[in-house]
């Protein structure tokens, strides 16, 4: 029996009078790959940012192994070491080498010594095929390579959950595949992942659970077969038809 790792409970978020998320409620179990799909502006990034505490929910809460991480007194740094995030725009430190990008969190957040951090970073760079580039700076890399370094950096922290916000949206089409291949491999290894994506083939083939959002609410959720083959909600049908035509 898999157990809940992250529980989003009645989460709402407003910016001023603009309500961006309304009563969002879902559960992520250990080993789940949850894909969040939906139109631009539906609140997907805001939801992910609330889960990673980059935004403070207006109402509701996020539980990690049953503890409310949005409660006063919880430690966001310790939590973020367990729940990592990969961004659309990579967010690498541009003045640092690939290796230093991957050891920084290990050294300064997890307080590992230099050698241990280097070993962990190298193992993870190896895993994403970026070990030959340890001395390169991000500007010398392609978008796909940068994103693979960002994934290695997140993995080096040995997170329990990785959040991905449109990890392939900023990439040239020929580089999308290499990043999705790494993500497929992580899913196969059983890493718990929440992935905001417009890659419908990835959502259909790799996820265990799909959440479709529209206008700040979960419109429909279920298995990939439920959502892609038997969508129940008219909005889901309309949204997916746009991808079928594409
Ligand atoms: N910091 C902010 N201040 C004010 N409004 C915000 C802020 N962040 C997001 N929003 C608004 O919240 C709404 C949802 O944005 P969000 O980025 O979560 O959507 P999204 O589903 O990720 O879209 P996309 O697919 O384009 O990335 C948008 O109307 C956006 O303008
Ligand atoms: Mg977004």
Short mmCIF file of C-alpha atoms and ligand atoms in Angstrom, two decimals:
data_model
loop_
_atom_site.label_atom_id
_atom_site.label_comp_id
_atom_site.label_asym_id
_atom_site.label_seq_id
_atom_site.Cartn_x
_atom_site.Cartn_y
_atom_site.Cartn_z
CA UNK A 1 0.00 0.00 0.00
CA UNK A 2 1.48 3.34 -0.95
CA UNK A 3 1.11 6.10 1.58
CA UNK A 4 0.34 9.78 1.03
CA UNK A 5 3.49 11.88 0.73
CA UNK A 6 1.95 15.21 -0.22
CA UNK A 7 -1.64 16.17 0.51
CA UNK A 8 -2.95 19.44 -0.85
CA UNK A 9 -6.01 20.30 1.22
CA UNK A 10 -8.58 22.94 0.23
CA UNK A 11 -5.83 25.19 -1.09
CA UNK A 12 -6.75 28.65 -2.33
CA UNK A 13 -4.50 31.46 -3.49
CA UNK A 14 -5.38 35.03 -4.35
CA UNK A 15 -3.19 37.89 -5.52
CA UNK A 16 -5.11 40.92 -4.23
CA UNK A 17 -8.65 40.41 -5.47
CA UNK A 18 -7.56 37.99 -8.20
CA UNK A 19 -8.44 34.45 -7.13
CA UNK A 20 -5.95 32.16 -8.86
CA UNK A 21 -6.57 28.85 -7.04
CA UNK A 22 -9.86 27.76 -5.47
CA UNK A 23 -10.24 24.85 -3.09
CA UNK A 24 -7.63 22.67 -4.79
CA UNK A 25 -7.49 19.25 -3.14
CA UNK A 26 -5.46 16.23 -4.19
CA UNK A 27 -3.12 13.59 -2.83
CA UNK A 28 0.23 12.34 -4.07
CA UNK A 29 1.26 8.87 -2.92
CA UNK A 30 4.80 7.49 -2.79
CA UNK A 31 5.95 6.57 -6.29
CA UNK A 32 3.17 8.49 -8.06
CA UNK A 33 3.92 10.50 -11.16
CA UNK A 34 1.24 13.17 -11.12
CA UNK A 35 0.94 15.29 -14.24
CA UNK A 36 -0.86 18.61 -13.98
CA UNK A 37 -2.25 19.80 -17.28
CA UNK A 38 -4.35 22.81 -18.21
CA UNK A 39 -4.48 25.99 -20.25
CA UNK A 40 -2.12 28.92 -19.75
CA UNK A 41 -3.17 30.96 -16.72
CA UNK A 42 -5.14 28.13 -15.08
CA UNK A 43 -2.92 28.30 -11.98
CA UNK A 44 -0.59 25.33 -12.49
CA UNK A 45 2.65 27.16 -11.63
CA UNK A 46 1.02 28.90 -8.69
CA UNK A 47 -0.08 25.51 -7.36
CA UNK A 48 3.42 24.09 -7.70
CA UNK A 49 4.90 27.21 -6.09
CA UNK A 50 2.48 26.82 -3.16
CA UNK A 51 3.54 23.18 -2.78
CA UNK A 52 7.19 24.30 -2.69
CA UNK A 53 6.42 27.26 -0.39
CA UNK A 54 7.57 29.80 -2.95
CA UNK A 55 4.05 31.22 -2.50
CA UNK A 56 2.04 31.27 0.71
CA UNK A 57 -1.44 29.83 0.28
CA UNK A 58 -4.26 32.22 1.14
CA UNK A 59 -6.31 29.34 2.56
CA UNK A 60 -5.91 25.62 3.01
CA UNK A 61 -2.76 23.66 3.62
CA UNK A 62 -0.11 21.35 2.26
CA UNK A 63 0.79 18.27 4.29
CA UNK A 64 4.09 16.41 3.89
CA UNK A 65 3.90 12.97 5.49
CA UNK A 66 0.94 14.27 7.46
CA UNK A 67 2.64 17.44 8.82
CA UNK A 68 1.37 20.84 7.81
CA UNK A 69 4.34 22.53 6.14
CA UNK A 70 2.38 25.75 5.73
CA UNK A 71 1.98 26.06 9.53
CA UNK A 72 3.99 28.67 11.43
CA UNK A 73 7.25 27.27 12.74
CA UNK A 74 7.80 24.70 9.99
CA UNK A 75 11.22 24.90 8.35
CA UNK A 76 10.99 25.69 4.60
CA UNK A 77 14.67 24.91 3.93
CA UNK A 78 14.49 21.43 5.44
CA UNK A 79 11.27 20.81 3.51
CA UNK A 80 12.74 22.04 0.20
CA UNK A 81 15.66 19.65 0.62
CA UNK A 82 13.06 16.84 0.55
CA UNK A 83 10.81 18.33 -2.12
CA UNK A 84 12.96 19.72 -4.92
CA UNK A 85 11.93 21.78 -7.90
CA UNK A 86 12.99 22.01 -11.54
CA UNK A 87 11.99 25.18 -13.37
CA UNK A 88 11.19 25.95 -17.00
CA UNK A 89 14.08 28.44 -17.14
CA UNK A 90 16.62 26.10 -15.42
CA UNK A 91 17.56 28.65 -12.70
CA UNK A 92 21.21 27.57 -12.70
CA UNK A 93 23.85 29.82 -11.14
CA UNK A 94 25.39 31.22 -14.33
CA UNK A 95 28.67 32.27 -12.73
CA UNK A 96 29.32 28.77 -11.39
CA UNK A 97 30.50 25.60 -13.13
CA UNK A 98 28.21 22.63 -13.66
CA UNK A 99 29.88 20.83 -10.75
CA UNK A 100 29.61 23.81 -8.40
CA UNK A 101 25.95 24.22 -9.32
CA UNK A 102 25.39 20.64 -8.20
CA UNK A 103 27.47 20.77 -5.00
CA UNK A 104 26.23 24.15 -3.68
CA UNK A 105 23.06 22.81 -2.05
CA UNK A 106 24.87 19.77 -0.69
CA UNK A 107 27.56 21.90 0.93
CA UNK A 108 25.60 24.87 2.16
CA UNK A 109 22.18 23.34 2.92
CA UNK A 110 23.06 19.75 3.80
CA UNK A 111 26.53 20.70 5.16
CA UNK A 112 28.33 17.89 3.33
CA UNK A 113 32.11 18.13 3.10
CA UNK A 114 33.65 19.02 -0.27
CA UNK A 115 34.61 15.48 -1.28
CA UNK A 116 31.28 13.88 -0.34
CA UNK A 117 29.40 16.63 -2.16
CA UNK A 118 31.56 16.17 -5.26
CA UNK A 119 30.99 12.42 -5.26
CA UNK A 120 27.21 12.82 -4.94
CA UNK A 121 27.12 15.52 -7.62
CA UNK A 122 29.17 13.38 -10.03
CA UNK A 123 26.92 10.36 -9.54
CA UNK A 124 23.90 12.42 -10.44
CA UNK A 125 25.55 14.22 -13.36
CA UNK A 126 26.53 10.79 -14.65
CA UNK A 127 22.93 9.70 -14.42
CA UNK A 128 21.72 12.51 -16.70
CA UNK A 129 24.68 12.17 -19.08
CA UNK A 130 26.33 15.44 -18.04
CA UNK A 131 29.46 14.16 -16.26
CA UNK A 132 31.74 15.21 -19.17
CA UNK A 133 30.71 18.85 -18.65
CA UNK A 134 31.59 19.39 -14.99
CA UNK A 135 33.92 22.33 -15.70
CA UNK A 136 31.58 24.06 -18.15
CA UNK A 137 29.60 27.17 -17.28
CA UNK A 138 25.87 27.17 -18.06
CA UNK A 139 26.31 29.62 -20.98
CA UNK A 140 28.40 27.01 -22.80
CA UNK A 141 25.57 24.46 -22.68
CA UNK A 142 22.48 23.90 -24.81
CA UNK A 143 19.05 24.27 -23.22
CA UNK A 144 18.61 20.52 -22.96
CA UNK A 145 22.00 20.16 -21.29
CA UNK A 146 21.20 22.97 -18.84
CA UNK A 147 17.95 21.32 -17.89
CA UNK A 148 19.70 17.99 -17.35
CA UNK A 149 22.18 19.74 -15.03
CA UNK A 150 19.25 21.33 -13.18
CA UNK A 151 17.72 17.87 -12.76
CA UNK A 152 21.05 16.45 -11.52
CA UNK A 153 21.33 19.33 -9.06
CA UNK A 154 17.84 18.60 -7.73
CA UNK A 155 18.51 14.84 -7.57
CA UNK A 156 21.79 15.33 -5.71
CA UNK A 157 19.80 16.54 -2.70
CA UNK A 158 18.17 13.08 -2.64
CA UNK A 159 14.67 14.49 -2.59
CA UNK A 160 11.64 12.36 -1.83
CA UNK A 161 9.60 14.32 -4.34
CA UNK A 162 10.60 16.36 -7.40
CA UNK A 163 8.36 19.08 -8.77
CA UNK A 164 8.78 20.04 -12.43
CA UNK A 165 7.24 23.20 -13.88
CA UNK A 166 7.12 22.81 -17.65
CA UNK A 167 10.70 21.52 -17.79
CA UNK A 168 10.73 21.30 -21.59
CA UNK A 169 8.77 24.42 -22.56
CA UNK A 170 11.83 26.64 -23.00
CA UNK A 171 13.68 24.10 -25.13
CA UNK A 172 14.17 23.83 -28.86
CA UNK A 173 12.11 20.87 -30.11
CA UNK A 174 15.16 18.69 -30.78
CA UNK A 175 16.16 18.93 -27.09
CA UNK A 176 12.83 18.03 -25.57
CA UNK A 177 13.42 14.29 -26.00
CA UNK A 178 16.66 14.12 -24.02
CA UNK A 179 15.05 15.79 -21.00
CA UNK A 180 11.88 13.68 -21.18
CA UNK A 181 14.06 10.55 -21.42
CA UNK A 182 15.73 11.45 -18.11
CA UNK A 183 12.33 12.06 -16.53
CA UNK A 184 10.97 8.75 -17.85
CA UNK A 185 13.94 6.99 -16.28
CA UNK A 186 13.32 8.69 -12.91
CA UNK A 187 9.68 7.64 -13.06
CA UNK A 188 10.74 4.08 -13.80
CA UNK A 189 13.01 4.13 -10.75
CA UNK A 190 10.02 5.05 -8.60
CA UNK A 191 10.77 8.70 -7.83
CA UNK A 192 7.65 10.57 -6.73
CA UNK A 193 7.12 13.41 -9.18
CA UNK A 194 4.62 16.19 -9.80
CA UNK A 195 5.00 17.45 -13.35
CA UNK A 196 3.29 20.47 -14.87
CA UNK A 197 3.48 19.84 -18.58
CA UNK A 198 2.06 20.46 -22.02
CA UNK A 199 3.66 17.21 -23.21
CA UNK A 200 0.49 15.17 -23.51
CA UNK A 201 2.30 12.03 -24.69
CA UNK A 202 4.45 12.13 -21.56
CA UNK A 203 1.38 12.64 -19.35
CA UNK A 204 -0.43 9.79 -21.08
CA UNK A 205 2.45 7.31 -21.10
CA UNK A 206 4.40 8.04 -17.92
CA UNK A 207 2.02 9.40 -15.29
CA UNK A 208 0.03 7.36 -12.81
CA UNK A 209 -2.34 10.24 -12.12
CA UNK A 210 -3.45 13.22 -14.20
CA UNK A 211 -4.93 16.43 -12.81
CA UNK A 212 -6.66 18.73 -15.29
CA UNK A 213 -6.97 22.34 -14.11
CA UNK A 214 -9.10 25.13 -15.53
CA UNK A 215 -9.56 28.61 -14.07
CA UNK A 216 -7.91 27.76 -10.75
CA UNK A 217 -9.89 24.62 -9.97
CA UNK A 218 -9.34 20.93 -10.54
CA UNK A 219 -11.85 20.21 -13.25
CA UNK A 220 -11.15 16.52 -13.50
CA UNK A 221 -8.54 14.03 -12.26
CA UNK A 222 -7.90 10.34 -12.69
CA UNK A 223 -5.69 7.79 -14.36
CA UNK A 224 -4.26 8.66 -17.78
CA UNK A 225 -6.88 6.29 -19.27
CA UNK A 226 -9.67 8.15 -17.44
CA UNK A 227 -8.50 11.56 -18.63
CA UNK A 228 -7.23 10.83 -22.13
CA UNK A 229 -9.64 8.10 -23.21
CA UNK A 230 -12.79 8.76 -21.18
CA UNK A 231 -12.83 12.41 -20.11
CA UNK A 232 -16.10 13.22 -18.35
CA UNK A 233 -15.99 17.00 -18.25
CA UNK A 234 -16.77 19.08 -21.35
CA UNK A 235 -13.84 21.42 -20.57
CA UNK A 236 -11.42 18.48 -20.46
CA UNK A 237 -12.73 17.22 -23.80
CA UNK A 238 -12.33 20.66 -25.35
CA UNK A 239 -8.82 21.14 -23.93
CA UNK A 240 -7.60 17.75 -25.14
CA UNK A 241 -9.12 18.22 -28.59
CA UNK A 242 -6.76 21.15 -29.13
CA UNK A 243 -3.82 18.79 -28.68
CA UNK A 244 -5.28 16.12 -30.93
CA UNK A 245 -5.59 18.66 -33.74
CA UNK A 246 -2.04 19.93 -33.21
N1 LIG B 1 2.89 36.94 -8.29
C1 LIG B 1 1.74 37.15 -8.92
N2 LIG B 1 1.03 38.28 -8.77
C2 LIG B 1 -0.15 38.48 -9.39
N3 LIG B 1 -0.74 37.57 -10.20
C3 LIG B 1 -0.10 36.42 -10.39
C4 LIG B 1 1.16 36.14 -9.78
N4 LIG B 1 1.56 34.88 -10.15
C5 LIG B 1 0.59 34.43 -10.98
N5 LIG B 1 -0.40 35.34 -11.13
C6 LIG B 1 -1.62 35.18 -11.94
O1 LIG B 1 -2.19 33.93 -11.61
C7 LIG B 1 -2.79 33.34 -12.75
C8 LIG B 1 -2.27 31.92 -12.89
O2 LIG B 1 -0.90 31.97 -13.23
P1 LIG B 1 0.01 30.70 -13.32
O3 LIG B 1 1.37 31.16 -13.69
O4 LIG B 1 -0.11 29.89 -12.07
O5 LIG B 1 -0.66 29.89 -14.52
P2 LIG B 1 -0.14 28.66 -15.35
O6 LIG B 1 -1.26 27.68 -15.39
O7 LIG B 1 1.15 28.19 -14.78
O8 LIG B 1 0.10 29.25 -16.81
P3 LIG B 1 1.20 28.87 -17.94
O9 LIG B 1 0.72 27.59 -18.59
O10 LIG B 1 1.15 30.04 -18.86
O11 LIG B 1 2.52 28.72 -17.26
C9 LIG B 1 -2.47 34.24 -13.94
O12 LIG B 1 -3.60 35.04 -14.20
C10 LIG B 1 -1.32 35.08 -13.42
O13 LIG B 1 -1.32 36.35 -14.02
MG1 LIG B 2 3.08 28.10 -15.53
#
